[in-house]
Amino acid sequence: MELNAIDFQIRRLLSENSRIQWKELGEQIHMTGQAVGNRIKKMEDSGVIKAYSLVVDELKLGLPYTAFVIIYMKTVGHGKFIDFLNERLEVIEAHRVSGESCYHLTIKVRSQEQLNLFLNATLSYGNYALYLSINEVKKRQSGLNAI
């Protein structure tokens, strides 16, 4: 599906507030709510819009620590490691990457103790490097908002 300027406006407004009513969204871009709804449905059907998300305040949930873990695998048995990642609730994101390391993880934990337990569990798969977030300076909510 090829998007035009109106579709990009709709996508931008939805990324700012995915719960916005179609009528309200239409008023902002000078269209009817029904016309906006039709465009949103086309973007959903074509896969441009894959999902709507929920932004949670992790501090209120008691998850004050964000850590970035870089994994250097010991073996080529990546399947068991991927299973391990999928079982761990602390793992927010996991990417297999090119270069010297194998995986880059983003994890959220409640305490340094929970972080240590997670890191100890990863040692059976490989070595790691750890980077702690000291300040979040930008959070990308969805997609390419600049487009």
Short mmCIF file of N, CA, C and O in Angstrom, two decimals:
data_model
loop_
_atom_site.label_atom_id
_atom_site.label_comp_id
_atom_site.label_asym_id
_atom_site.label_seq_id
_atom_site.Cartn_x
_atom_site.Cartn_y
_atom_site.Cartn_z
N MET A 1 0.85 -1.18 0.00
CA MET A 1 0.00 0.00 0.00
C MET A 1 0.89 1.24 0.00
O MET A 1 1.80 1.35 0.81
N GLU A 2 0.60 2.14 -0.88
CA GLU A 2 1.35 3.40 -0.93
C GLU A 2 0.59 4.44 -0.12
O GLU A 2 -0.62 4.65 -0.32
N LEU A 3 1.27 5.07 0.82
CA LEU A 3 0.64 6.05 1.69
C LEU A 3 0.80 7.45 1.12
O LEU A 3 1.84 7.79 0.56
N ASN A 4 -0.25 8.27 1.30
CA ASN A 4 -0.12 9.67 0.91
C ASN A 4 0.00 10.53 2.17
O ASN A 4 0.06 10.02 3.29
N ALA A 5 0.04 11.83 1.99
CA ALA A 5 0.27 12.76 3.12
C ALA A 5 -0.82 12.62 4.19
O ALA A 5 -0.52 12.70 5.39
N ILE A 6 -2.06 12.40 3.77
CA ILE A 6 -3.15 12.26 4.75
C ILE A 6 -2.96 10.99 5.58
O ILE A 6 -3.13 11.00 6.80
N ASP A 7 -2.57 9.89 4.92
CA ASP A 7 -2.31 8.64 5.65
C ASP A 7 -1.21 8.83 6.68
O ASP A 7 -1.29 8.32 7.80
N PHE A 8 -0.16 9.57 6.31
CA PHE A 8 0.93 9.82 7.26
C PHE A 8 0.46 10.69 8.42
O PHE A 8 0.87 10.48 9.56
N GLN A 9 -0.44 11.65 8.15
CA GLN A 9 -1.00 12.45 9.24
C GLN A 9 -1.80 11.57 10.19
O GLN A 9 -1.69 11.70 11.41
N ILE A 10 -2.62 10.70 9.64
CA ILE A 10 -3.43 9.80 10.46
C ILE A 10 -2.52 8.91 11.30
O ILE A 10 -2.72 8.75 12.50
N ARG A 11 -1.49 8.34 10.68
CA ARG A 11 -0.56 7.47 11.39
C ARG A 11 0.15 8.22 12.51
O ARG A 11 0.30 7.73 13.62
N ARG A 12 0.55 9.47 12.25
CA ARG A 12 1.22 10.27 13.27
C ARG A 12 0.29 10.53 14.45
O ARG A 12 0.67 10.36 15.61
N LEU A 13 -0.95 10.91 14.17
CA LEU A 13 -1.90 11.19 15.24
C LEU A 13 -2.23 9.93 16.03
O LEU A 13 -2.38 9.97 17.25
N LEU A 14 -2.36 8.80 15.34
CA LEU A 14 -2.61 7.54 16.05
C LEU A 14 -1.42 7.14 16.91
O LEU A 14 -1.59 6.57 17.98
N SER A 15 -0.19 7.44 16.45
CA SER A 15 0.98 7.08 17.26
C SER A 15 1.06 7.94 18.52
O SER A 15 1.60 7.51 19.52
N GLU A 16 0.49 9.14 18.47
CA GLU A 16 0.46 10.00 19.65
C GLU A 16 -0.65 9.58 20.61
O GLU A 16 -0.51 9.70 21.82
N ASN A 17 -1.78 9.10 20.07
CA ASN A 17 -2.91 8.67 20.90
C ASN A 17 -3.71 7.66 20.10
O ASN A 17 -4.59 8.03 19.31
N SER A 18 -3.44 6.38 20.31
CA SER A 18 -4.12 5.34 19.54
C SER A 18 -5.59 5.17 19.93
O SER A 18 -6.33 4.48 19.25
N ARG A 19 -6.01 5.82 21.01
CA ARG A 19 -7.41 5.71 21.45
C ARG A 19 -8.26 6.88 20.96
O ARG A 19 -9.43 6.99 21.31
N ILE A 20 -7.69 7.75 20.14
CA ILE A 20 -8.43 8.91 19.65
C ILE A 20 -9.64 8.44 18.84
O ILE A 20 -9.57 7.44 18.10
N GLN A 21 -10.75 9.11 19.00
CA GLN A 21 -11.96 8.79 18.24
C GLN A 21 -11.76 9.22 16.79
O GLN A 21 -11.13 10.24 16.50
N TRP A 22 -12.30 8.45 15.87
CA TRP A 22 -12.14 8.76 14.45
C TRP A 22 -12.70 10.14 14.13
O TRP A 22 -12.13 10.88 13.33
N LYS A 23 -13.81 10.50 14.76
CA LYS A 23 -14.42 11.82 14.52
C LYS A 23 -13.45 12.93 14.92
O LYS A 23 -13.25 13.90 14.18
N GLU A 24 -12.85 12.80 16.11
CA GLU A 24 -11.89 13.80 16.59
C GLU A 24 -10.67 13.86 15.69
O GLU A 24 -10.17 14.94 15.36
N LEU A 25 -10.18 12.70 15.28
CA LEU A 25 -9.03 12.65 14.38
C LEU A 25 -9.38 13.34 13.07
O LEU A 25 -8.61 14.14 12.53
N GLY A 26 -10.58 13.05 12.55
CA GLY A 26 -11.03 13.66 11.30
C GLY A 26 -11.12 15.18 11.40
O GLY A 26 -10.76 15.90 10.45
N GLU A 27 -11.57 15.68 12.54
CA GLU A 27 -11.65 17.13 12.72
C GLU A 27 -10.28 17.78 12.64
O GLU A 27 -10.13 18.88 12.12
N GLN A 28 -9.26 17.08 13.12
CA GLN A 28 -7.91 17.63 13.10
C GLN A 28 -7.30 17.69 11.70
O GLN A 28 -6.43 18.50 11.43
N ILE A 29 -7.78 16.80 10.82
CA ILE A 29 -7.22 16.78 9.46
C ILE A 29 -8.27 17.12 8.40
O ILE A 29 -8.05 16.92 7.20
N HIS A 30 -9.42 17.63 8.85
CA HIS A 30 -10.48 18.12 7.97
C HIS A 30 -11.08 17.01 7.10
O HIS A 30 -11.19 17.14 5.89
N MET A 31 -11.43 15.91 7.77
CA MET A 31 -12.11 14.80 7.11
C MET A 31 -13.22 14.31 8.03
O MET A 31 -13.23 14.62 9.22
N THR A 32 -14.13 13.52 7.48
CA THR A 32 -15.16 12.92 8.32
C THR A 32 -14.57 11.75 9.09
O THR A 32 -13.57 11.15 8.66
N GLY A 33 -15.18 11.42 10.19
CA GLY A 33 -14.74 10.28 10.97
C GLY A 33 -14.83 8.99 10.17
O GLY A 33 -13.96 8.12 10.28
N GLN A 34 -15.86 8.85 9.34
CA GLN A 34 -16.02 7.65 8.52
C GLN A 34 -14.88 7.53 7.50
O GLN A 34 -14.34 6.44 7.30
N ALA A 35 -14.50 8.65 6.88
CA ALA A 35 -13.40 8.62 5.91
C ALA A 35 -12.09 8.23 6.60
O ALA A 35 -11.30 7.45 6.06
N VAL A 36 -11.87 8.77 7.80
CA VAL A 36 -10.67 8.42 8.57
C VAL A 36 -10.70 6.93 8.90
O VAL A 36 -9.70 6.22 8.75
N GLY A 37 -11.84 6.43 9.35
CA GLY A 37 -11.98 5.02 9.69
C GLY A 37 -11.69 4.11 8.50
O GLY A 37 -11.05 3.07 8.65
N ASN A 38 -12.15 4.52 7.31
CA ASN A 38 -11.88 3.73 6.10
C ASN A 38 -10.38 3.67 5.80
O ASN A 38 -9.85 2.62 5.44
N ARG A 39 -9.70 4.80 5.97
CA ARG A 39 -8.25 4.82 5.73
C ARG A 39 -7.51 3.97 6.76
O ARG A 39 -6.57 3.25 6.42
N ILE A 40 -7.92 4.06 8.01
CA ILE A 40 -7.29 3.25 9.06
C ILE A 40 -7.50 1.77 8.77
O ILE A 40 -6.57 0.97 8.87
N LYS A 41 -8.70 1.39 8.38
CA LYS A 41 -9.00 -0.01 8.05
C LYS A 41 -8.11 -0.49 6.91
O LYS A 41 -7.58 -1.60 6.96
N LYS A 42 -7.91 0.32 5.87
CA LYS A 42 -7.04 -0.06 4.76
C LYS A 42 -5.61 -0.26 5.23
O LYS A 42 -4.93 -1.20 4.81
N MET A 43 -5.14 0.64 6.14
CA MET A 43 -3.77 0.50 6.65
C MET A 43 -3.65 -0.75 7.52
O MET A 43 -2.61 -1.41 7.50
N GLU A 44 -4.69 -1.07 8.27
CA GLU A 44 -4.67 -2.30 9.08
C GLU A 44 -4.67 -3.54 8.17
O GLU A 44 -3.89 -4.47 8.37
N ASP A 45 -5.56 -3.54 7.18
CA ASP A 45 -5.68 -4.70 6.28
C ASP A 45 -4.40 -4.94 5.47
O ASP A 45 -4.05 -6.09 5.19
N SER A 46 -3.69 -3.87 5.12
CA SER A 46 -2.47 -4.02 4.32
C SER A 46 -1.24 -4.30 5.18
O SER A 46 -0.17 -4.57 4.67
N GLY A 47 -1.40 -4.22 6.51
CA GLY A 47 -0.29 -4.50 7.41
C GLY A 47 0.56 -3.29 7.75
O GLY A 47 1.55 -3.41 8.47
N VAL A 48 0.21 -2.12 7.25
CA VAL A 48 0.95 -0.91 7.61
C VAL A 48 0.79 -0.66 9.11
O VAL A 48 1.75 -0.39 9.81
N ILE A 49 -0.44 -0.77 9.59
CA ILE A 49 -0.70 -0.72 11.03
C ILE A 49 -0.83 -2.16 11.49
O ILE A 49 -1.76 -2.86 11.10
N LYS A 50 0.14 -2.61 12.29
CA LYS A 50 0.15 -4.00 12.74
C LYS A 50 -0.50 -4.17 14.10
O LYS A 50 -1.07 -5.22 14.39
N ALA A 51 -0.40 -3.16 14.97
CA ALA A 51 -0.94 -3.31 16.32
C ALA A 51 -1.02 -1.94 16.98
O ALA A 51 -0.41 -0.98 16.52
N TYR A 52 -1.76 -1.89 18.04
CA TYR A 52 -1.83 -0.70 18.88
C TYR A 52 -1.15 -1.06 20.18
O TYR A 52 -1.23 -2.20 20.64
N SER A 53 -0.49 -0.10 20.79
CA SER A 53 0.30 -0.44 21.97
C SER A 53 -0.14 0.34 23.20
O SER A 53 -0.88 1.31 23.11
N LEU A 54 0.37 -0.12 24.30
CA LEU A 54 0.10 0.46 25.59
C LEU A 54 1.41 0.95 26.17
O LEU A 54 2.39 0.20 26.18
N VAL A 55 1.46 2.19 26.62
CA VAL A 55 2.67 2.73 27.24
C VAL A 55 2.46 2.68 28.75
O VAL A 55 1.50 3.24 29.27
N VAL A 56 3.36 1.99 29.43
CA VAL A 56 3.23 1.77 30.87
C VAL A 56 4.34 2.53 31.59
O VAL A 56 5.47 2.57 31.12
N ASP A 57 4.01 3.10 32.73
CA ASP A 57 5.01 3.76 33.57
C ASP A 57 5.70 2.68 34.40
O ASP A 57 5.15 2.19 35.38
N GLU A 58 6.90 2.28 33.97
CA GLU A 58 7.60 1.18 34.63
C GLU A 58 7.98 1.50 36.07
O GLU A 58 8.03 0.60 36.91
N LEU A 59 8.22 2.75 36.38
CA LEU A 59 8.55 3.10 37.77
C LEU A 59 7.38 2.79 38.70
O LEU A 59 7.56 2.31 39.80
N LYS A 60 6.16 3.06 38.23
CA LYS A 60 4.98 2.77 39.05
C LYS A 60 4.76 1.27 39.21
O LYS A 60 4.12 0.83 40.15
N LEU A 61 5.29 0.49 38.27
CA LEU A 61 5.22 -0.97 38.38
C LEU A 61 6.37 -1.53 39.20
O LEU A 61 6.44 -2.72 39.43
N GLY A 62 7.27 -0.67 39.61
CA GLY A 62 8.41 -1.13 40.39
C GLY A 62 9.54 -1.68 39.53
O GLY A 62 10.26 -2.58 39.97
N LEU A 63 9.69 -1.18 38.31
CA LEU A 63 10.76 -1.62 37.42
C LEU A 63 11.69 -0.44 37.13
O LEU A 63 11.71 0.09 36.02
N PRO A 64 12.48 -0.03 38.11
CA PRO A 64 13.27 1.19 37.96
C PRO A 64 14.57 1.02 37.17
O PRO A 64 15.18 2.00 36.79
N TYR A 65 15.03 -0.20 36.94
CA TYR A 65 16.32 -0.40 36.30
C TYR A 65 16.16 -0.91 34.87
O TYR A 65 15.52 -1.93 34.64
N THR A 66 16.75 -0.18 33.95
CA THR A 66 16.84 -0.63 32.56
C THR A 66 18.28 -0.97 32.29
O THR A 66 19.18 -0.18 32.58
N ALA A 67 18.50 -2.14 31.72
CA ALA A 67 19.87 -2.57 31.41
C ALA A 67 19.91 -3.07 29.97
O ALA A 67 18.93 -3.63 29.46
N PHE A 68 21.05 -2.87 29.35
CA PHE A 68 21.30 -3.37 28.00
C PHE A 68 22.39 -4.42 28.13
O PHE A 68 23.45 -4.15 28.68
N VAL A 69 22.09 -5.62 27.68
CA VAL A 69 23.00 -6.74 27.83
C VAL A 69 23.41 -7.20 26.44
O VAL A 69 22.55 -7.46 25.58
N ILE A 70 24.70 -7.30 26.23
CA ILE A 70 25.23 -7.78 24.97
C ILE A 70 25.77 -9.18 25.22
O ILE A 70 26.56 -9.39 26.13
N ILE A 71 25.27 -10.13 24.44
CA ILE A 71 25.60 -11.54 24.65
C ILE A 71 26.59 -12.01 23.58
O ILE A 71 26.38 -11.77 22.39
N TYR A 72 27.63 -12.69 24.04
CA TYR A 72 28.61 -13.33 23.16
C TYR A 72 28.46 -14.83 23.37
O TYR A 72 28.87 -15.36 24.40
N MET A 73 27.82 -15.51 22.44
CA MET A 73 27.49 -16.93 22.59
C MET A 73 28.74 -17.79 22.63
O MET A 73 29.72 -17.53 21.93
N LYS A 74 28.69 -18.87 23.45
CA LYS A 74 29.78 -19.84 23.54
C LYS A 74 29.65 -20.90 22.44
O LYS A 74 30.64 -21.46 22.01
N THR A 75 28.40 -21.21 22.08
CA THR A 75 28.15 -22.30 21.12
C THR A 75 27.27 -21.79 20.00
O THR A 75 26.79 -20.66 20.02
N VAL A 76 27.01 -22.67 19.04
CA VAL A 76 26.10 -22.33 17.95
C VAL A 76 24.67 -22.75 18.26
O VAL A 76 23.79 -22.57 17.45
N GLY A 77 24.41 -23.26 19.44
CA GLY A 77 23.07 -23.70 19.85
C GLY A 77 22.20 -22.53 20.27
O GLY A 77 21.89 -22.39 21.45
N HIS A 78 21.80 -21.74 19.33
CA HIS A 78 21.05 -20.52 19.64
C HIS A 78 19.59 -20.81 20.01
O HIS A 78 18.97 -20.01 20.69
N GLY A 79 19.06 -21.94 19.57
CA GLY A 79 17.65 -22.26 19.83
C GLY A 79 17.31 -22.29 21.31
O GLY A 79 16.30 -21.72 21.74
N LYS A 80 18.14 -22.91 22.11
CA LYS A 80 17.89 -22.98 23.56
C LYS A 80 18.00 -21.60 24.19
O LYS A 80 17.26 -21.28 25.13
N PHE A 81 18.92 -20.79 23.69
CA PHE A 81 19.05 -19.43 24.21
C PHE A 81 17.81 -18.61 23.88
O PHE A 81 17.29 -17.88 24.73
N ILE A 82 17.30 -18.74 22.67
CA ILE A 82 16.09 -18.02 22.29
C ILE A 82 14.91 -18.47 23.14
O ILE A 82 14.10 -17.65 23.59
N ASP A 83 14.81 -19.77 23.42
CA ASP A 83 13.77 -20.27 24.33
C ASP A 83 13.92 -19.64 25.71
O ASP A 83 12.93 -19.23 26.32
N PHE A 84 15.15 -19.57 26.19
CA PHE A 84 15.44 -18.93 27.49
C PHE A 84 14.94 -17.49 27.49
O PHE A 84 14.28 -17.05 28.43
N LEU A 85 15.25 -16.74 26.43
CA LEU A 85 14.83 -15.33 26.34
C LEU A 85 13.31 -15.20 26.36
O LEU A 85 12.77 -14.32 27.03
N ASN A 86 12.64 -16.08 25.63
CA ASN A 86 11.18 -16.01 25.57
C ASN A 86 10.51 -16.35 26.90
O ASN A 86 9.39 -15.92 27.15
N GLU A 87 11.20 -17.09 27.76
CA GLU A 87 10.66 -17.44 29.07
C GLU A 87 10.89 -16.36 30.12
O GLU A 87 10.23 -16.34 31.15
N ARG A 88 11.84 -15.46 29.88
CA ARG A 88 12.23 -14.48 30.89
C ARG A 88 11.42 -13.20 30.75
O ARG A 88 11.47 -12.51 29.73
N LEU A 89 10.66 -12.86 31.80
CA LEU A 89 9.81 -11.68 31.78
C LEU A 89 10.62 -10.38 31.78
O LEU A 89 10.13 -9.35 31.34
N GLU A 90 11.85 -10.45 32.28
CA GLU A 90 12.66 -9.23 32.32
C GLU A 90 13.09 -8.76 30.93
O GLU A 90 13.43 -7.61 30.74
N VAL A 91 13.10 -9.67 29.97
CA VAL A 91 13.57 -9.32 28.62
C VAL A 91 12.47 -8.59 27.87
O VAL A 91 11.43 -9.15 27.56
N ILE A 92 12.72 -7.32 27.60
CA ILE A 92 11.76 -6.47 26.89
C ILE A 92 11.98 -6.55 25.39
O ILE A 92 11.04 -6.58 24.61
N GLU A 93 13.24 -6.58 24.98
CA GLU A 93 13.62 -6.67 23.57
C GLU A 93 14.83 -7.56 23.43
O GLU A 93 15.70 -7.55 24.31
N ALA A 94 14.89 -8.27 22.33
CA ALA A 94 16.07 -9.08 22.03
C ALA A 94 16.29 -9.04 20.53
O ALA A 94 15.36 -9.27 19.76
N HIS A 95 17.51 -8.73 20.14
CA HIS A 95 17.85 -8.65 18.72
C HIS A 95 19.09 -9.49 18.45
O HIS A 95 20.09 -9.37 19.17
N ARG A 96 19.04 -10.32 17.43
CA ARG A 96 20.25 -10.99 16.96
C ARG A 96 20.93 -9.98 16.06
O ARG A 96 20.30 -9.37 15.19
N VAL A 97 22.23 -9.78 16.25
CA VAL A 97 22.92 -8.70 15.56
C VAL A 97 24.16 -9.23 14.83
O VAL A 97 24.67 -10.30 15.13
N SER A 98 24.60 -8.43 13.89
CA SER A 98 25.85 -8.75 13.21
C SER A 98 26.99 -8.11 13.99
O SER A 98 26.77 -7.28 14.87
N GLY A 99 28.21 -8.48 13.67
CA GLY A 99 29.36 -7.89 14.35
C GLY A 99 29.97 -8.86 15.34
O GLY A 99 29.78 -10.07 15.25
N GLU A 100 30.67 -8.33 16.32
CA GLU A 100 31.40 -9.16 17.28
C GLU A 100 30.49 -9.90 18.25
O GLU A 100 30.81 -10.99 18.69
N SER A 101 29.38 -9.30 18.62
CA SER A 101 28.47 -9.96 19.56
C SER A 101 27.38 -10.70 18.80
O SER A 101 27.31 -10.63 17.58
N CYS A 102 26.55 -11.43 19.55
CA CYS A 102 25.48 -12.21 18.93
C CYS A 102 24.09 -11.62 19.16
O CYS A 102 23.25 -11.64 18.28
N TYR A 103 23.85 -11.12 20.40
CA TYR A 103 22.53 -10.61 20.75
C TYR A 103 22.66 -9.33 21.56
O TYR A 103 23.57 -9.19 22.38
N HIS A 104 21.72 -8.42 21.34
CA HIS A 104 21.58 -7.23 22.17
C HIS A 104 20.21 -7.33 22.84
O HIS A 104 19.19 -7.49 22.17
N LEU A 105 20.19 -7.25 24.17
CA LEU A 105 18.96 -7.37 24.94
C LEU A 105 18.68 -6.07 25.68
O LEU A 105 19.60 -5.39 26.13
N THR A 106 17.42 -5.76 25.83
CA THR A 106 16.97 -4.72 26.74
C THR A 106 16.18 -5.42 27.82
O THR A 106 15.25 -6.18 27.52
N ILE A 107 16.56 -5.18 29.07
CA ILE A 107 15.85 -5.82 30.17
C ILE A 107 15.41 -4.76 31.18
O ILE A 107 16.03 -3.69 31.29
N LYS A 108 14.34 -5.07 31.90
CA LYS A 108 13.83 -4.22 32.98
C LYS A 108 13.77 -5.07 34.23
O LYS A 108 13.20 -6.17 34.21
N VAL A 109 14.36 -4.58 35.32
CA VAL A 109 14.37 -5.33 36.57
C VAL A 109 14.01 -4.42 37.74
O VAL A 109 14.15 -3.20 37.67
N ARG A 110 13.58 -5.07 38.83
CA ARG A 110 13.18 -4.35 40.04
C ARG A 110 14.37 -4.01 40.95
O ARG A 110 14.30 -3.07 41.73
N SER A 111 15.43 -4.80 40.84
CA SER A 111 16.53 -4.62 41.79
C SER A 111 17.84 -5.10 41.18
O SER A 111 17.85 -5.83 40.18
N GLN A 112 18.93 -4.74 41.83
CA GLN A 112 20.24 -5.23 41.41
C GLN A 112 20.32 -6.74 41.62
O GLN A 112 20.97 -7.44 40.84
N GLU A 113 19.65 -7.24 42.63
CA GLU A 113 19.64 -8.68 42.88
C GLU A 113 18.98 -9.42 41.71
O GLU A 113 19.50 -10.43 41.22
N GLN A 114 17.85 -8.90 41.23
CA GLN A 114 17.18 -9.53 40.09
C GLN A 114 18.08 -9.46 38.85
O GLN A 114 18.15 -10.41 38.07
N LEU A 115 18.79 -8.34 38.68
CA LEU A 115 19.73 -8.20 37.56
C LEU A 115 20.83 -9.26 37.66
O LEU A 115 21.14 -9.93 36.68
N ASN A 116 21.40 -9.42 38.85
CA ASN A 116 22.46 -10.42 39.03
C ASN A 116 21.96 -11.84 38.75
O ASN A 116 22.67 -12.64 38.13
N LEU A 117 20.77 -12.15 39.19
CA LEU A 117 20.21 -13.48 38.92
C LEU A 117 20.04 -13.72 37.42
O LEU A 117 20.35 -14.79 36.90
N PHE A 118 19.57 -12.69 36.72
CA PHE A 118 19.42 -12.82 35.27
C PHE A 118 20.78 -13.02 34.60
O PHE A 118 20.94 -13.91 33.76
N LEU A 119 21.75 -12.20 34.98
CA LEU A 119 23.08 -12.30 34.36
C LEU A 119 23.71 -13.65 34.64
O LEU A 119 24.33 -14.26 33.75
N ASN A 120 23.57 -14.16 35.85
CA ASN A 120 24.10 -15.49 36.18
C ASN A 120 23.47 -16.56 35.31
O ASN A 120 24.14 -17.49 34.87
N ALA A 121 22.18 -16.44 35.04
CA ALA A 121 21.49 -17.42 34.21
C ALA A 121 21.98 -17.38 32.76
O ALA A 121 21.99 -18.41 32.08
N THR A 122 22.41 -16.22 32.29
CA THR A 122 22.90 -16.12 30.91
C THR A 122 24.26 -16.76 30.72
O THR A 122 24.63 -17.12 29.60
N LEU A 123 25.02 -16.93 31.79
CA LEU A 123 26.39 -17.45 31.68
C LEU A 123 26.46 -18.86 31.12
O LEU A 123 27.49 -19.25 30.57
N SER A 124 25.39 -19.63 31.22
CA SER A 124 25.43 -20.97 30.65
C SER A 124 25.35 -20.93 29.12
O SER A 124 25.62 -21.93 28.46
N TYR A 125 24.99 -19.78 28.57
CA TYR A 125 24.90 -19.64 27.11
C TYR A 125 26.09 -18.89 26.52
O TYR A 125 26.44 -19.08 25.36
N GLY A 126 26.67 -18.00 27.30
CA GLY A 126 27.79 -17.22 26.79
C GLY A 126 28.18 -16.13 27.77
O GLY A 126 27.66 -16.04 28.88
N ASN A 127 29.12 -15.32 27.35
CA ASN A 127 29.56 -14.18 28.15
C ASN A 127 28.71 -12.97 27.81
O ASN A 127 28.01 -12.95 26.80
N TYR A 128 28.82 -11.95 28.64
CA TYR A 128 28.00 -10.76 28.40
C TYR A 128 28.79 -9.50 28.72
O TYR A 128 29.78 -9.52 29.45
N ALA A 129 28.30 -8.40 28.17
CA ALA A 129 28.71 -7.06 28.57
C ALA A 129 27.43 -6.37 29.04
O ALA A 129 26.35 -6.62 28.49
N LEU A 130 27.54 -5.53 30.03
CA LEU A 130 26.37 -4.91 30.64
C LEU A 130 26.50 -3.39 30.59
O LEU A 130 27.55 -2.83 30.91
N TYR A 131 25.41 -2.75 30.21
CA TYR A 131 25.33 -1.28 30.22
C TYR A 131 24.04 -0.91 30.93
O TYR A 131 22.97 -1.42 30.58
N LEU A 132 24.13 -0.05 31.93
CA LEU A 132 22.95 0.39 32.67
C LEU A 132 22.50 1.75 32.15
O LEU A 132 23.32 2.63 31.91
N SER A 133 21.20 1.90 32.00
CA SER A 133 20.65 3.18 31.59
C SER A 133 20.67 4.12 32.79
O SER A 133 20.20 3.75 33.87
N ILE A 134 21.20 5.31 32.60
CA ILE A 134 21.20 6.28 33.68
C ILE A 134 20.19 7.39 33.45
O ILE A 134 19.82 8.11 34.37
N ASN A 135 19.72 7.53 32.19
CA ASN A 135 18.72 8.54 31.89
C ASN A 135 18.15 8.27 30.51
O ASN A 135 18.90 8.21 29.53
N GLU A 136 16.84 8.13 30.41
CA GLU A 136 16.21 7.97 29.11
C GLU A 136 16.02 9.35 28.50
O GLU A 136 15.35 10.20 29.09
N VAL A 137 16.61 9.59 27.35
CA VAL A 137 16.55 10.91 26.74
C VAL A 137 15.53 10.98 25.60
O VAL A 137 15.10 12.07 25.24
N LYS A 138 15.15 9.83 25.05
CA LYS A 138 14.12 9.81 24.02
C LYS A 138 13.51 8.42 23.99
O LYS A 138 14.21 7.43 24.12
N LYS A 139 12.21 8.38 23.81
CA LYS A 139 11.51 7.10 23.68
C LYS A 139 10.70 7.14 22.41
O LYS A 139 9.87 8.01 22.23
N ARG A 140 10.98 6.21 21.52
CA ARG A 140 10.25 6.13 20.27
C ARG A 140 9.00 5.32 20.52
O ARG A 140 9.07 4.16 20.91
N GLN A 141 7.84 5.91 20.29
CA GLN A 141 6.59 5.23 20.61
C GLN A 141 6.19 4.23 19.55
O GLN A 141 5.76 3.15 19.86
N SER A 142 6.35 4.57 18.28
CA SER A 142 6.02 3.60 17.24
C SER A 142 6.43 4.13 15.88
O SER A 142 6.37 5.33 15.63
N GLY A 143 6.82 3.22 15.03
CA GLY A 143 7.07 3.53 13.64
C GLY A 143 8.09 4.63 13.40
O GLY A 143 8.84 5.03 14.27
N LEU A 144 8.06 5.11 12.19
CA LEU A 144 8.95 6.19 11.79
C LEU A 144 8.16 7.48 11.80
O LEU A 144 7.57 7.88 10.81
N ASN A 145 8.14 8.15 12.94
CA ASN A 145 7.33 9.36 13.08
C ASN A 145 7.80 10.49 12.19
O ASN A 145 7.04 11.40 11.90
N ALA A 146 9.04 10.44 11.76
CA ALA A 146 9.56 11.52 10.93
C ALA A 146 9.01 11.47 9.50
O ALA A 146 9.04 12.45 8.77
N ILE A 147 8.52 10.31 9.10
CA ILE A 147 8.04 10.17 7.71
C ILE A 147 6.63 10.65 7.59
O ILE A 147 5.80 10.44 8.37
#
